[in-house]
Amino acid sequence: MSNNKFKVLIVEDEANICSFIETLLTTNDYQALVAHTCTMGLTLFASHNPDLVILDLMMPFMDGMTCLREMRTRHINTPVIILTARGEEYDKLTGLEGGAGDYVVKPFSPRELVARVRAVLNRTMPRSEASDGTMTFGDLTIDTASHTVRVAGEDVSLTPKEFDLLVFLASNKGIALSREKILQKVWNYDYFGEDRTVDTHVKMLRGHLGKCRGYIATVWGIGYKFDPDATR
């Protein structure tokens, strides 16, 4: 599928950054919609149904997190990449827990942003390597056909990214996976030095899994391993 079928909504109040992102996207054959306020962003979001939103957290009048929550009440599955000038883990977690699928910390390189946009959009398309079926590990059940996860019979709400991460880890049970490998396979982009991307998502995923959080083991100096047997 060519890039020009994808509409990307940019919600950014800084004119120079907004223009830069718009030019970057159109150069790479994406359709770009531009909003300099969250109010306009929500209007364009409702009227144009974009495939992806790039949203700055530090917006005037209505902040980015409020805008994100509004978007999530309308279309829960539309992927959102948040922009933030602050790189602290708290800010990233706040955005991710609010429903964002990824984040980019300012200043960012053009290559990184395009790679992250491409990766997020690729995840919204059917993947031939994804197999339909159910994986069960103790109290954890992963249904790849219905995109549902249950812990001890109770449904667990995961973002699309968290679900992809869990499926990838579970599909490679017992294998130590580096952060670079996880970024390549789950995020579909090369390693940019943001190993905290994986760490942050693993932390959130563990929180959602409750009693099964120990199924995702840390392999010090390497990355992570899905090892449900180790917790029994």
XYZ file of C-alpha atoms in Angstrom:
232
model
C 0.000 0.000 0.000
C 1.503 3.338 -1.000
C 2.041 6.072 1.525
C -0.299 8.515 -0.233
C -3.291 6.532 0.999
C -2.438 7.538 4.557
C -3.639 10.767 6.166
C -1.575 12.109 9.044
C -2.974 14.824 11.326
C -0.343 17.123 12.859
C -1.435 18.957 16.013
C 1.395 21.353 16.848
C 1.291 25.022 17.881
C 4.857 25.950 16.877
C 4.607 27.069 13.245
C 8.212 26.194 12.320
C 7.999 22.659 13.705
C 4.566 22.138 12.187
C 5.759 23.278 8.766
C 8.842 21.079 9.055
C 6.762 17.970 9.853
C 4.250 18.773 7.118
C 7.018 19.096 4.517
C 8.695 15.940 5.786
C 5.485 13.917 5.483
C 4.440 15.222 2.088
C 7.961 14.613 0.771
C 7.506 10.992 1.819
C 4.106 10.826 0.047
C 1.836 11.074 3.083
C -1.197 13.351 3.181
C -0.708 15.939 5.913
C -3.460 17.748 7.806
C -2.369 20.639 10.024
C -3.898 22.049 13.219
C -2.250 24.691 15.399
C -4.677 24.205 18.307
C -6.213 21.153 19.930
C -9.699 22.480 19.171
C -8.915 22.586 15.456
C -7.194 19.222 15.787
C -10.331 17.633 17.211
C -12.409 19.184 14.421
C -10.117 17.777 11.727
C -9.940 14.480 13.583
C -13.717 14.134 13.480
C -14.162 15.319 9.892
C -11.215 13.655 8.149
C -10.743 10.404 10.135
C -6.927 10.406 9.844
C -4.903 7.205 9.846
C -2.407 8.641 12.333
C -2.107 11.654 14.631
C 1.120 13.410 15.606
C 0.243 15.359 18.766
C 2.341 17.810 20.738
C 1.741 17.512 24.492
C 2.623 21.136 25.271
C -0.277 22.939 23.607
C -1.927 26.245 24.659
C -5.539 26.560 25.840
C -6.214 22.800 25.703
C -3.200 20.634 26.558
C -2.202 17.623 24.500
C -3.259 15.050 27.093
C -6.785 16.454 27.219
C -6.882 16.392 23.431
C -5.659 12.789 23.416
C -8.367 11.728 25.844
C -10.996 13.407 23.650
C -9.683 11.578 20.604
C -9.777 8.280 22.445
C -13.462 8.735 23.304
C -14.221 9.069 19.579
C -11.885 6.576 17.902
C -10.025 4.337 20.314
C -7.941 2.605 17.637
C -6.535 5.602 15.749
C -2.780 5.514 16.430
C -1.210 8.582 18.025
C 2.446 9.588 18.247
C 3.021 12.180 20.953
C 5.675 14.890 20.722
C 7.241 16.140 23.916
C 10.166 18.379 24.740
C 10.485 16.565 28.023
C 12.198 13.179 28.011
C 11.456 12.098 31.555
C 9.871 8.679 31.980
C 6.867 10.198 33.756
C 5.895 12.232 30.692
C 6.273 9.242 28.405
C 4.254 7.009 30.702
C 1.520 9.624 31.009
C 1.153 9.816 27.250
C 1.304 6.068 26.715
C -1.155 5.357 29.500
C -3.451 7.954 27.921
C -3.630 5.884 24.754
C -0.685 7.020 22.623
C 1.068 4.314 20.645
C 4.509 5.895 20.558
C 6.374 9.076 21.461
C 9.116 11.240 20.004
C 11.215 13.550 22.176
C 12.184 16.955 20.759
C 14.540 17.609 19.147
C 14.147 14.655 16.788
C 15.772 13.702 13.507
C 13.733 13.586 10.286
C 14.776 9.985 9.740
C 13.557 8.938 13.159
C 10.169 10.609 12.817
C 9.500 9.137 9.371
C 10.589 5.709 10.589
C 8.239 5.894 13.564
C 5.345 7.094 11.398
C 5.946 4.246 8.953
C 6.224 1.727 11.774
C 3.006 2.819 13.466
C 1.084 2.768 10.186
C 2.479 -0.645 9.298
C 1.078 -1.967 12.553
C -2.427 -0.885 11.529
C -2.283 -3.049 8.418
C -2.841 -6.830 8.356
C 0.437 -8.668 8.800
C 0.899 -11.873 6.876
C 3.161 -13.302 9.554
C 0.491 -12.944 12.234
C -1.216 -16.253 12.883
C -4.793 -16.640 14.043
C -5.255 -18.686 17.162
C -4.949 -18.781 20.901
C -1.875 -19.016 23.089
C -2.337 -20.080 26.698
C 0.313 -19.890 29.407
C -1.008 -20.694 32.863
C -3.507 -17.946 33.737
C -2.659 -15.937 30.625
C -4.615 -16.372 27.383
C -3.742 -14.463 24.217
C -6.229 -14.632 21.344
C -4.569 -13.267 18.221
C -7.749 -13.640 16.150
C -9.932 -11.445 18.358
C -7.046 -9.318 19.685
C -7.997 -10.091 23.270
C -5.982 -10.966 26.356
C -7.270 -12.563 29.552
C -5.635 -13.088 32.921
C -7.361 -15.652 35.119
C -10.445 -15.364 32.918
C -10.668 -11.565 33.169
C -10.274 -9.383 30.081
C -7.200 -7.162 30.058
C -7.257 -3.872 28.148
C -4.058 -3.325 26.144
C -3.109 -0.719 23.592
C -2.357 -2.067 20.086
C 1.369 -1.624 20.757
C 1.225 -3.484 24.070
C -0.667 -6.318 22.388
C 1.904 -6.560 19.579
C 4.714 -6.580 22.120
C 3.068 -9.334 24.166
C 2.404 -11.480 21.079
C 5.993 -11.096 19.896
C 7.423 -12.019 23.286
C 5.040 -14.958 23.727
C 5.711 -16.216 20.191
C 9.395 -16.386 21.111
C 8.918 -18.119 24.454
C 12.176 -18.887 26.232
C 14.305 -16.798 23.851
C 16.302 -13.846 25.183
C 15.422 -10.903 22.927
C 17.518 -7.759 22.747
C 15.883 -4.343 22.813
C 17.173 -3.783 19.289
C 15.453 -6.952 18.055
C 12.203 -5.999 19.783
C 12.318 -2.520 18.219
C 12.908 -4.015 14.769
C 10.107 -6.569 14.987
C 7.448 -4.772 17.042
C 8.119 -1.147 16.129
C 9.444 -1.907 12.641
C 12.274 0.589 12.817
C 15.994 0.533 13.425
C 17.508 1.253 16.797
C 17.839 4.985 17.477
C 19.290 4.770 20.976
C 15.862 5.012 22.658
C 16.035 1.699 24.497
C 13.666 3.246 27.022
C 10.928 2.848 24.422
C 10.985 -0.896 25.000
C 11.567 -0.586 28.748
C 8.622 1.773 29.186
C 6.232 -0.468 27.249
C 7.381 -3.576 29.110
C 6.782 -1.781 32.409
C 3.264 -0.846 31.341
C 2.548 -4.320 29.960
C 3.654 -5.952 33.190
C 1.321 -3.661 35.089
C -1.614 -4.794 32.970
C -0.781 -8.497 33.339
C -1.158 -8.472 37.122
C -0.412 -11.923 38.552
C 1.200 -12.885 35.225
C 3.606 -9.934 35.177
C 6.478 -12.247 36.051
C 6.057 -14.059 32.729
C 8.142 -11.274 31.173
C 11.610 -11.709 32.619
C 14.434 -9.195 32.395
C 17.626 -10.579 30.899
C 20.269 -8.253 32.273
C 22.578 -6.786 29.652
C 20.395 -8.078 26.808
C 16.692 -7.326 27.030
C 13.685 -9.485 27.865
C 12.440 -13.061 27.699
C 8.940 -14.496 27.892
C 9.331 -17.301 30.441
C 6.050 -18.310 32.133
C 7.562 -21.524 33.492
C 10.058 -19.601 35.618
C 7.275 -18.210 37.816
C 5.849 -21.586 38.772
